[in-house]
Coordinates of N, CA and C in Angstrom, one line a residue:
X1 N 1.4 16.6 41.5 CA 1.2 16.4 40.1 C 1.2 14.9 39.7
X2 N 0.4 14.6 38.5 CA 0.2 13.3 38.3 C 0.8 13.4 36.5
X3 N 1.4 12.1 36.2 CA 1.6 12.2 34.7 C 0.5 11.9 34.3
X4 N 0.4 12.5 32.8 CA -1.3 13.0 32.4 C -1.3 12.1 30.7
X5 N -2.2 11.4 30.0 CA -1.9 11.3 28.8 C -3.4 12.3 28.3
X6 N -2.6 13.6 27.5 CA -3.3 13.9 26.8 C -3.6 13.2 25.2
X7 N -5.0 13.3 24.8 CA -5.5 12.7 23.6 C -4.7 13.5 22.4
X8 N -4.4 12.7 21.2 CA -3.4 13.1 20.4 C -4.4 14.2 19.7
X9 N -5.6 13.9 19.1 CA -6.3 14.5 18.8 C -7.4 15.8 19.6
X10 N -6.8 16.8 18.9 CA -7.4 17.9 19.7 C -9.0 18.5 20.1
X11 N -9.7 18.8 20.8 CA -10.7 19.0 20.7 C -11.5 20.0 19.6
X12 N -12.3 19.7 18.6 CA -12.4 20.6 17.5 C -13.1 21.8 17.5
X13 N -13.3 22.3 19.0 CA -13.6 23.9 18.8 C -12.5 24.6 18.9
X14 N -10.9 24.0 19.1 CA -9.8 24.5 18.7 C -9.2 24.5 17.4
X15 N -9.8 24.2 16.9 CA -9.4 24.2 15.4 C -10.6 24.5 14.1
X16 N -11.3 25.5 15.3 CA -12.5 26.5 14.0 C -11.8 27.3 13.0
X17 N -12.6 27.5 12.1 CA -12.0 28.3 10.8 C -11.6 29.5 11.6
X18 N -12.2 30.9 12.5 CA -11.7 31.6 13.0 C -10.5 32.2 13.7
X19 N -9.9 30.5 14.6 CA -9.1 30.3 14.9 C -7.2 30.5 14.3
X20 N -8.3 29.7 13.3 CA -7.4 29.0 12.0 C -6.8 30.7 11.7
X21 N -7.7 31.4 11.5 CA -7.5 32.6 10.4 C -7.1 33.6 11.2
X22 N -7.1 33.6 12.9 CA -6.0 34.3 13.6 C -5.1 34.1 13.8
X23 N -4.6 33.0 14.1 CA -2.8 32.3 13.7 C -2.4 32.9 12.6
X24 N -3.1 32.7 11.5 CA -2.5 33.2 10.1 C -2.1 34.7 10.3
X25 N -2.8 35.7 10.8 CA -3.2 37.0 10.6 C -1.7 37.0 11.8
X26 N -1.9 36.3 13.1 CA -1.0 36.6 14.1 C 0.4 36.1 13.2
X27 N 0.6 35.3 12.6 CA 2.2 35.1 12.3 C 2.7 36.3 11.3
X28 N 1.5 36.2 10.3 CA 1.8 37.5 9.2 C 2.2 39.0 10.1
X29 N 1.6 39.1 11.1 CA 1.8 40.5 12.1 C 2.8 40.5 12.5
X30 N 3.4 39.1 13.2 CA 5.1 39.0 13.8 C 5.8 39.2 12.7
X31 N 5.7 38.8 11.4 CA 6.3 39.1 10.4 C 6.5 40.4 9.8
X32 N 5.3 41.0 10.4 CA 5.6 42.7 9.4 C 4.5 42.3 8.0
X33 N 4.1 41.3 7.9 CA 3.4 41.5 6.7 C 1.7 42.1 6.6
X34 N 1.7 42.6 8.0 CA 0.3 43.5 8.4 C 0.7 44.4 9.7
X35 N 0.3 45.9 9.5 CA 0.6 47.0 10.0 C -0.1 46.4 12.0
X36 N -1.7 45.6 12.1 CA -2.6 45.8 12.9 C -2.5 44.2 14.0
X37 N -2.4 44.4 14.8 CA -2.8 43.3 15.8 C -3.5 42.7 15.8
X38 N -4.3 41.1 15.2 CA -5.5 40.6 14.7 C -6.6 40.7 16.5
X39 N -7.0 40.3 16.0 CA -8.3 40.5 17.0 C -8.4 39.3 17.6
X40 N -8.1 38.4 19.0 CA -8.2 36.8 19.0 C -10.1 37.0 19.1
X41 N -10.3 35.7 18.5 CA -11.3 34.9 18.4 C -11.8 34.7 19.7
X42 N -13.1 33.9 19.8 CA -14.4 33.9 21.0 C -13.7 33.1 21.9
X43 N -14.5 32.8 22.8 CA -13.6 31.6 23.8 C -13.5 30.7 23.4
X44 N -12.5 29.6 24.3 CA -12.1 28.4 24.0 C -12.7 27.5 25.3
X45 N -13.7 27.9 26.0 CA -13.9 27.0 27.0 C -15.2 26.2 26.4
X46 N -15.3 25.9 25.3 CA -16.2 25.0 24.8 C -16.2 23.6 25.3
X47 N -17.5 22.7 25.5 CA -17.6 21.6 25.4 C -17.1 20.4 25.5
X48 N -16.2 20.5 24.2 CA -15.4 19.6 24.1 C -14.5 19.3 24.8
X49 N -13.7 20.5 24.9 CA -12.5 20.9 25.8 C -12.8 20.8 27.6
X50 N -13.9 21.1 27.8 CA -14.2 20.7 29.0 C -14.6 19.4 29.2
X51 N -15.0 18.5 28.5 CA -14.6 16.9 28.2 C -13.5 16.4 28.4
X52 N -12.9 17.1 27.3 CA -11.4 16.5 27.6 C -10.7 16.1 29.0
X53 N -11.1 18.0 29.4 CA -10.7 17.9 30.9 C -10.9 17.1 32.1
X54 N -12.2 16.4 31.6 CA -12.6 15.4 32.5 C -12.2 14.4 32.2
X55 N -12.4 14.0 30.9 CA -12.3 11.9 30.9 C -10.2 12.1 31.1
X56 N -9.8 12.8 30.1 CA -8.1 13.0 30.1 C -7.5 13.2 31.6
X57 N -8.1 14.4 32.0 CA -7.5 14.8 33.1 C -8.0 14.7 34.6
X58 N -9.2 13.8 34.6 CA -10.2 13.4 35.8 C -10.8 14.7 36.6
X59 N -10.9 15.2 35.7 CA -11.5 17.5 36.5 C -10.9 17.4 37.7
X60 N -9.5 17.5 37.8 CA -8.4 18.1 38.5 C -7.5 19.0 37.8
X61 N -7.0 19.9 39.0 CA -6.2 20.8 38.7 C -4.8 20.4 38.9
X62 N -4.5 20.7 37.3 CA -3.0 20.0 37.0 C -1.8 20.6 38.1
X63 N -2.0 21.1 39.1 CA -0.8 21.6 40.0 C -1.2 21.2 41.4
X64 N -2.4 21.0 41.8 CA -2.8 20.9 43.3 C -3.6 19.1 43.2
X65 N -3.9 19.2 41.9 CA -4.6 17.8 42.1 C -6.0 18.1 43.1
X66 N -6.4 19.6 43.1 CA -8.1 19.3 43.1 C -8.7 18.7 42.4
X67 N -9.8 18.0 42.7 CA -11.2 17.7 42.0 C -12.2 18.9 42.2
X68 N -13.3 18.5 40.8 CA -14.0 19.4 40.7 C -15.0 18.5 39.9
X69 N -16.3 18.4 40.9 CA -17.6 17.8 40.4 C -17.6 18.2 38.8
X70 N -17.9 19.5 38.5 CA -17.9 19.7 36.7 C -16.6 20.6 36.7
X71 N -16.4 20.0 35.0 CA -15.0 20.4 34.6 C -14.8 21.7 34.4
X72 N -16.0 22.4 34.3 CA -16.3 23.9 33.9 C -16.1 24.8 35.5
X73 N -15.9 24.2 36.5 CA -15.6 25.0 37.0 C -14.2 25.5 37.0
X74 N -13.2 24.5 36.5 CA -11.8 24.7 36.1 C -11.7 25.7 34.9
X75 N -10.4 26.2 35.3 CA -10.2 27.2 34.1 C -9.3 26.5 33.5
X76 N -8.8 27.4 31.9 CA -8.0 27.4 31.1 C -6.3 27.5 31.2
X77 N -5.4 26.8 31.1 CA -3.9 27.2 31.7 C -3.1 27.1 31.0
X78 N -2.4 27.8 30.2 CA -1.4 27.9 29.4 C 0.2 27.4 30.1
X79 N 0.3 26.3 29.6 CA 1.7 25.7 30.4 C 2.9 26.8 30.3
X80 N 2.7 27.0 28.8 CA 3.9 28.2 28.4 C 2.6 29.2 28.4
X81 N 2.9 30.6 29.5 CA 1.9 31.6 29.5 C 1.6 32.4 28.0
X82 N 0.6 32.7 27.7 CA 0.1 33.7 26.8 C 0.9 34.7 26.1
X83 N 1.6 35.4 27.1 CA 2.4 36.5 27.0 C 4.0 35.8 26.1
X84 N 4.4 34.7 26.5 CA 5.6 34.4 25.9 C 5.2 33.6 24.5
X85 N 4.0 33.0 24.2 CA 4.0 32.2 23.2 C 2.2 32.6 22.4
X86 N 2.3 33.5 21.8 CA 0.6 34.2 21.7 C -0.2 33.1 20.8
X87 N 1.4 32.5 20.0 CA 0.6 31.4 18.9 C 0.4 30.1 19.2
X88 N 0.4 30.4 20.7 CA 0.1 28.7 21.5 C -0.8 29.0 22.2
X89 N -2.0 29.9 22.2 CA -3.2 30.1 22.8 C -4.1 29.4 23.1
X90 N -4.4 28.6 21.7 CA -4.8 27.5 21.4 C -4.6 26.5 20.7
X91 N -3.2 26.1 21.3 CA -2.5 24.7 21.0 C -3.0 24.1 22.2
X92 N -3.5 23.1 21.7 CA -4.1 21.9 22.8 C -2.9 21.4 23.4
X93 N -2.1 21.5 22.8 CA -0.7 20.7 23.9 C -0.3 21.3 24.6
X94 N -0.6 22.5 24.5 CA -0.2 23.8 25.7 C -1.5 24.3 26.8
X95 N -2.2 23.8 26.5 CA -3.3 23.8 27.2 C -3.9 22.9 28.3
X96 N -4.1 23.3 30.2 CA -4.3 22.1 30.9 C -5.2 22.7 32.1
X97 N -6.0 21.6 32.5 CA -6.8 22.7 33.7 C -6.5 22.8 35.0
X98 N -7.2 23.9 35.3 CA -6.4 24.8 36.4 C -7.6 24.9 37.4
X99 N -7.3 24.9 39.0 CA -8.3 25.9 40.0 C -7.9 27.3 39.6
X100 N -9.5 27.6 40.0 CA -9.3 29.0 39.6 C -8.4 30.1 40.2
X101 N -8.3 29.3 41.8 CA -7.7 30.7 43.1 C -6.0 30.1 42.6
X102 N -5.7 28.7 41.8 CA -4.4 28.5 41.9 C -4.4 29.6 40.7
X103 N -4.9 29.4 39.7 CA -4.4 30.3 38.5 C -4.4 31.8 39.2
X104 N -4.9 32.3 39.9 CA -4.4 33.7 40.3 C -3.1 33.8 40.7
X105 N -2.3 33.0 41.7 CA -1.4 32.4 42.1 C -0.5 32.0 41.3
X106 N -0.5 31.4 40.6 CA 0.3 30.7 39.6 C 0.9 31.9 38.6
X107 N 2.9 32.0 38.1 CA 3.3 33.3 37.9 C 3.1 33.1 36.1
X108 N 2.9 33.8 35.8 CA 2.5 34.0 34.3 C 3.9 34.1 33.4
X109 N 4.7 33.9 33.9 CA 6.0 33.7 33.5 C 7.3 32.9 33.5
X110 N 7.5 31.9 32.3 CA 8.2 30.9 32.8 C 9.5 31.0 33.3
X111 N 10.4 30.4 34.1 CA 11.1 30.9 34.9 C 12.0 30.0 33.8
X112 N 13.7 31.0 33.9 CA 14.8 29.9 33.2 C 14.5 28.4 33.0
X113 N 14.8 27.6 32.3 CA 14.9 26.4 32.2 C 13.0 25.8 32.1
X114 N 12.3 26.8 32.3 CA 11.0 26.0 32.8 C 10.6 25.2 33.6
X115 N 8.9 24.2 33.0 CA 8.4 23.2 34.3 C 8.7 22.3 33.6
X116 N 8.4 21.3 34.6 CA 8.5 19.5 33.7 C 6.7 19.9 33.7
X117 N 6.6 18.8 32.5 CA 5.5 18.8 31.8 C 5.0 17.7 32.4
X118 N 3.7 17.6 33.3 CA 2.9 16.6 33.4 C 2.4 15.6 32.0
X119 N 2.1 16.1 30.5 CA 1.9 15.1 29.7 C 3.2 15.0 28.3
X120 N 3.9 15.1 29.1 CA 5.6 14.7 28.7 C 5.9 13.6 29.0
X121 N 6.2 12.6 27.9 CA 6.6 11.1 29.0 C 8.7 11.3 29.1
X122 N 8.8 12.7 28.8 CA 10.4 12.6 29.3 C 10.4 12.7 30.3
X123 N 8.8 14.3 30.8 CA 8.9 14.4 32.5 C 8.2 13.6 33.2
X124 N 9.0 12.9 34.3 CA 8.0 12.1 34.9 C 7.5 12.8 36.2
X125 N 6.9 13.4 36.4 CA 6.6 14.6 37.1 C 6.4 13.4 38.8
X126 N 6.1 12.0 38.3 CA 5.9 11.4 39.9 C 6.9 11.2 40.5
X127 N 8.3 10.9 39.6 CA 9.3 10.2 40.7 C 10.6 11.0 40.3
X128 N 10.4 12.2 39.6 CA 11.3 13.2 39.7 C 11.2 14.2 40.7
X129 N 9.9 14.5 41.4 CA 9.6 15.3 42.5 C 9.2 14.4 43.8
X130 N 9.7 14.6 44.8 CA 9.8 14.1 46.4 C 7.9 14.7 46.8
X131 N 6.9 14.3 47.1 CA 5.6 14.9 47.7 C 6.2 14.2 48.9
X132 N 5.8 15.6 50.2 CA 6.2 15.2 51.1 C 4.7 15.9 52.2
X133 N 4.0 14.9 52.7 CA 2.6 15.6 54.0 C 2.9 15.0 55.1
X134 N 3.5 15.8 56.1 CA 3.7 15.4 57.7 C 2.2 15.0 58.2
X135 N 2.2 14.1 59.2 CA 0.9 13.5 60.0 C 0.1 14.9 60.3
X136 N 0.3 16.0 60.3 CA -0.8 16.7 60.8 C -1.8 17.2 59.6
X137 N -1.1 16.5 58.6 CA -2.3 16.7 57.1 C -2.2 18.3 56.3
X138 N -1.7 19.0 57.1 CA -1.4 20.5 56.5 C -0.1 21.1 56.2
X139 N 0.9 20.0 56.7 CA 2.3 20.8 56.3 C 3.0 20.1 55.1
X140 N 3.3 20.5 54.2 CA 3.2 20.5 52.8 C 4.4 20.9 52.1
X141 N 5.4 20.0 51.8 CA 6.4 20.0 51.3 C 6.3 19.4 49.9
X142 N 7.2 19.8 49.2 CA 8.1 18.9 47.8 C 9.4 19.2 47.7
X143 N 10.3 18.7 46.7 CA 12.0 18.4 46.9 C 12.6 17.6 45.5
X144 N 13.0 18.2 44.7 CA 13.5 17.4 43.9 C 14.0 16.5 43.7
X145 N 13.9 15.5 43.3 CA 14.6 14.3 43.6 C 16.3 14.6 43.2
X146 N 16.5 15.4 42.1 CA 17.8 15.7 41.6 C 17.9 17.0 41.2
X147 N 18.6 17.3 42.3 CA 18.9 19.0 42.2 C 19.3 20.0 41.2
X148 N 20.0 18.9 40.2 CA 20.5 19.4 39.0 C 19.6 19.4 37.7
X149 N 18.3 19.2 38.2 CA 17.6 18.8 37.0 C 17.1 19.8 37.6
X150 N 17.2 21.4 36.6 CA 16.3 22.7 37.0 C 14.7 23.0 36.6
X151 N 14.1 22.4 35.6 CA 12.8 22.1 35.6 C 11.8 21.4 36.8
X152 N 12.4 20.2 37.3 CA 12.4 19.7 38.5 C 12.1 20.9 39.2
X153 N 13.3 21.6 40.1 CA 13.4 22.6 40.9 C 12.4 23.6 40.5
X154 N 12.4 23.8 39.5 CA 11.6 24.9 39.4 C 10.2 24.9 39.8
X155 N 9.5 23.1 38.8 CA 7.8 22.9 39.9 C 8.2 22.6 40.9
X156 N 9.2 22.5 41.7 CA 9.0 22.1 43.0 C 8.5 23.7 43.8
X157 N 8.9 24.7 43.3 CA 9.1 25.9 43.5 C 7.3 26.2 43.4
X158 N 7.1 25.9 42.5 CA 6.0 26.5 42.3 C 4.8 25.6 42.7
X159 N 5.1 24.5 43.2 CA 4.1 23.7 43.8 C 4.1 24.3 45.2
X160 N 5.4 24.5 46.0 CA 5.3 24.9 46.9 C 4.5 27.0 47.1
X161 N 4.7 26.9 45.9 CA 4.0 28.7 46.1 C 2.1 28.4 45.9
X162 N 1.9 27.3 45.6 CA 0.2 27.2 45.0 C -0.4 26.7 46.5
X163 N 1.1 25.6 47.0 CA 0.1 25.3 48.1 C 0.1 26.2 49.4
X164 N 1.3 26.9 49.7 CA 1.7 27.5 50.8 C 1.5 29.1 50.8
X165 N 1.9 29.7 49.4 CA 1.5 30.8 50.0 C 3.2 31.4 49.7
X166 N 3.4 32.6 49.3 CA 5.0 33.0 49.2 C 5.4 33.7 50.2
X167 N 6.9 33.0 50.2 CA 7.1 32.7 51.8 C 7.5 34.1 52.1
X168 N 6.9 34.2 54.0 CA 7.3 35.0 54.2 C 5.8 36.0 54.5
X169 N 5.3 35.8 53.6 CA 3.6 36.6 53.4 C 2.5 35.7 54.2
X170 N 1.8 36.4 55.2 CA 1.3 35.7 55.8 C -0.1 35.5 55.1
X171 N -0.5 36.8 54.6 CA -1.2 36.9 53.6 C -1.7 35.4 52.8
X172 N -0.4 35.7 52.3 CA -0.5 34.8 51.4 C -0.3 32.9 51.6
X173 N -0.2 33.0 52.6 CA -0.3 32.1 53.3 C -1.6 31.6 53.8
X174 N -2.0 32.5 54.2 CA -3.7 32.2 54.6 C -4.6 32.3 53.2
X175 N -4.3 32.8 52.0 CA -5.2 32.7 51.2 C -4.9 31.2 50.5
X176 N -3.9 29.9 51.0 CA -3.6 28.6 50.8 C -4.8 28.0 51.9
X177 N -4.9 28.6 53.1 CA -5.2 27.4 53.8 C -6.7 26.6 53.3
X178 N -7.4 27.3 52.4 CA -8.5 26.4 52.2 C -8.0 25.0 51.5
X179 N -6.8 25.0 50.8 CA -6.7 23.6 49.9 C -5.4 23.2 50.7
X180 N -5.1 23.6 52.2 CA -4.3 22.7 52.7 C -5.4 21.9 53.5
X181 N -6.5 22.8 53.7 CA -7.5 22.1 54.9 C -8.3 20.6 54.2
X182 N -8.9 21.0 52.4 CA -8.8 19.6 51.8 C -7.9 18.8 51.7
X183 N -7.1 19.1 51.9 CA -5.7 17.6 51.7 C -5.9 17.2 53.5
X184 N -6.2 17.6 54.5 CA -6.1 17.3 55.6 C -7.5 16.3 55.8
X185 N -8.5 17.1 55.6 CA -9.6 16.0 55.3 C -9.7 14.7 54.8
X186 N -8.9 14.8 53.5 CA -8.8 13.5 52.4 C -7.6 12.6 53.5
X187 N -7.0 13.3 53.9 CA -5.8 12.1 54.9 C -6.7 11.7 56.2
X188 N -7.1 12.5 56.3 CA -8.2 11.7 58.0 C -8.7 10.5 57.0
X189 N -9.3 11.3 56.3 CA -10.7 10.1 55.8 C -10.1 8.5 55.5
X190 N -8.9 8.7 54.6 CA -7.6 7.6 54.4 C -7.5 6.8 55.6
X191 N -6.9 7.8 56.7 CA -6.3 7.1 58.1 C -7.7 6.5 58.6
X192 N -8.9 6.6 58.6 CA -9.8 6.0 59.5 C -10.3 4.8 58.3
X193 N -9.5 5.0 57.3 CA -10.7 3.8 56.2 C -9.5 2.6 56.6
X194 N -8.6 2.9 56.5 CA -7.2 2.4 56.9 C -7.2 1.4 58.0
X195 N -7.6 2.4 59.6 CA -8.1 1.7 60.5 C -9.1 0.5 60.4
X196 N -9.8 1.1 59.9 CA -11.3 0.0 59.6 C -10.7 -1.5 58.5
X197 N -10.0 -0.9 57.7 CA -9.5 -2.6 56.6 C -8.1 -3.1 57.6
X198 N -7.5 -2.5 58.5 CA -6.9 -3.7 59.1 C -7.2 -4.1 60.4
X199 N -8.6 -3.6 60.8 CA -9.3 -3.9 61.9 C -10.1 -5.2 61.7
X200 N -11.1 -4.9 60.6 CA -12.4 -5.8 60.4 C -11.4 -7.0 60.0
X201 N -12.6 -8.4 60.5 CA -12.3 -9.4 60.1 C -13.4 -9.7 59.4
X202 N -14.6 -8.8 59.3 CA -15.5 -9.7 57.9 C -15.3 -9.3 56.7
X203 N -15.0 -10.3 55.9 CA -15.0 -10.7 54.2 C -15.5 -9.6 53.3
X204 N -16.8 -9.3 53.9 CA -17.1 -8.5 52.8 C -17.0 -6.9 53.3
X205 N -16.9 -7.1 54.2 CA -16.6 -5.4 54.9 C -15.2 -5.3 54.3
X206 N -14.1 -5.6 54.8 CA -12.6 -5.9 54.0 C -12.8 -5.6 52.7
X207 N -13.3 -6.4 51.8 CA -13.6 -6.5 50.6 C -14.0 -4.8 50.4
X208 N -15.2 -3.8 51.0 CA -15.8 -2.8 50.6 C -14.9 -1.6 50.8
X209 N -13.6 -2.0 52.0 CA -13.2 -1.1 52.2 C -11.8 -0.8 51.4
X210 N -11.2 -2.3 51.1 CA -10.1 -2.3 50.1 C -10.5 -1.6 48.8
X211 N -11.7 -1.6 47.8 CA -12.0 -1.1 47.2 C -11.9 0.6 47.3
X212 N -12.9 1.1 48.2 CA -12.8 2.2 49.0 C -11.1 2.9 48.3
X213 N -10.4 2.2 49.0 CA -8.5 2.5 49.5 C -8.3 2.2 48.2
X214 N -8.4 2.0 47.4 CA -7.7 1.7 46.0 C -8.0 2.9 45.2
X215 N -9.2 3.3 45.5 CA -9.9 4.6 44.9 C -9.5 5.7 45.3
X216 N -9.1 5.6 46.9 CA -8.5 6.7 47.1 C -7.0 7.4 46.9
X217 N -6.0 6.0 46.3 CA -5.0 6.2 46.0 C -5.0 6.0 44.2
X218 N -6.0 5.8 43.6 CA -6.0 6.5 42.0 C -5.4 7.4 41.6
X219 N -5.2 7.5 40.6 CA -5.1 8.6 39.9 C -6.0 9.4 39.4
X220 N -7.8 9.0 39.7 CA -8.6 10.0 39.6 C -9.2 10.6 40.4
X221 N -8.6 10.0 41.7 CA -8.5 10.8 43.4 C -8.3 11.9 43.5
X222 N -8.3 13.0 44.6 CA -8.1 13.8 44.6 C -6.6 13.9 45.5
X223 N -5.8 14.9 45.2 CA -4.1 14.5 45.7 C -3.7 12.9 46.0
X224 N -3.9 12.7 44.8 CA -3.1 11.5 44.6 C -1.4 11.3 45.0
X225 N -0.9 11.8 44.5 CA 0.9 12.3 44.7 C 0.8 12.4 46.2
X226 N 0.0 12.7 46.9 CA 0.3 13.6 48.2 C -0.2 12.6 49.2
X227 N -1.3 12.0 49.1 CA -1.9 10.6 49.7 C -1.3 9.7 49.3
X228 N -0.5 9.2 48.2 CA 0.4 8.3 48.5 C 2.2 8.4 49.1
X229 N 2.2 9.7 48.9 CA 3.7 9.7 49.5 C 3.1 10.0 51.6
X230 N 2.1 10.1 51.7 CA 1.7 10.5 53.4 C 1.6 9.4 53.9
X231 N 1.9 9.4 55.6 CA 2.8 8.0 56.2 C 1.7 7.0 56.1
X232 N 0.6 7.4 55.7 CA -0.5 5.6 55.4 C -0.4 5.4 54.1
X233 N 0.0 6.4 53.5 CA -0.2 5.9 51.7 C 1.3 5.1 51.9
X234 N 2.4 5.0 52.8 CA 3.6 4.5 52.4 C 2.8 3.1 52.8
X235 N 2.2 2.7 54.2 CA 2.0 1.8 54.3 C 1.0 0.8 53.7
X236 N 0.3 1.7 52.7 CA -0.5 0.7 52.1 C 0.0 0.8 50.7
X237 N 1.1 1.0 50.0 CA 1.8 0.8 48.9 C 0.5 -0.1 47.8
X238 N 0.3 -1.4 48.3 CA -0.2 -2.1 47.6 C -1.7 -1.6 47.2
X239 N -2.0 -0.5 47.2 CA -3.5 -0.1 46.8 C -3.2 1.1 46.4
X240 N -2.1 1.4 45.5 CA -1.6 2.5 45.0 C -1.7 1.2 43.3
X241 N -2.2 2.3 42.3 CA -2.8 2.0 40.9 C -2.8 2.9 40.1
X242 N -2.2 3.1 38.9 CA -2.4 4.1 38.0 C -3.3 3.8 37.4

């Protein structure tokens, strides 16, 4: 996970009159002041909101740090699930995008204490969580930095269930290995560009490839958190950039 700044301003197919007028209808129903369950309104995967998800969130998924050519192939993710907060459906601050096979994966239920919030500047989701990718590119750890901080623990928990699989399930372990085998790819590709900028001694090759390495350690990279905590991203510290 990367810290995220969402835009203060919400995208405005979230805030259609329809919308508007099922919050109302939904709080008056918690209330008792209508017998009937309002009806929610059309989708929210409009335009805008798939904007957002691109320029805000670089069309990555806020838990694995995939990329996704268009933003529309990501889905919709309720930080606090549906089920526990119905009037935060479409609160843009509770709202962040997701792969689709992680959101099947991903528990619909916030666990005691909750997650740290990637566009929380209390959580700092980079240097409160340990990303940890052994040289073979597929074994995939995280670790809290401070064990007593249970939000911490808890995404570590569940980063470890998105990428790995729950443990124990082999099943489910093999239905991970497609996005452990992209993180293994993106580290070869690292390790050999790596090779090449502290091999070459010409100027402008150097020059094409430092560029290259800067981009790959972005934040609008793909596993950013995970290419820079892996044993070349330690060594090339200096092409790590938010």
């Amino acid at each position: 996970m990367i810290n995220l700044n969402r835009p203060t301003n919400a995208p405005r197919s979230l805030e259609r009159p329809e919308i508007q007028r099922y919050l109302k209808a939904l709080q008056e129903y918690r209330e008792g002041v209508i017998d009937a369950e309002p009806t929610k309104p059309g989708s929210y995967r409009h335009c805008d909101l798939l904007n957002a998800f691109r320029d805000s969130f670089f069309s990555k998924c806020w838990l694995t740090e995939r990329r996704f050519e268009d933003a529309a192939e990501l889905e919709v993710d309720h930080f606090v699930p549906q089920a526990e907060a119905p009037e935060r459906i479409y609160d843009w601050t509770n709202l962040l995008p997701i792969d689709p096979k992680t959101n099947r994966i991903r528990p619909k239920k916030m666990p005691r204490g909750g997650y740290l919030d990637p566009c929380d500047p209390k959580d700092d989701v980079e240097t409160e969580i340990q990303y940890i990718l052994l040289p073979d590119g597929q074994t995939i750890r995280f670790a809290a930095v401070d064990s007593s901080n249970q939000k911490a623990c808890n995404s570590v928990e569940l980063l470890d269930l998105v990428h790995n699989g729950r443990k124990g399930d082999v099943d489910s372990h093999r239905s991970t290995l497609g996005l452990r085998e992209c993180i293994r790819r993106r580290r070869e590709e690292i390790s050999l560009l790596a090779v090449k900028y502290l091999k070459t001694s010409d100027p402008l090759e150097k020059t094409r490839t430092e560029f290259q390495l800067r981009h790959y350690f972005s934040k609008q990279a793909e596993f950013t958190m995970l290419m820079r905590h892996s044993e070349i991203g330690q060594l090339l510290k200096e092409f790590h950039q938010d």
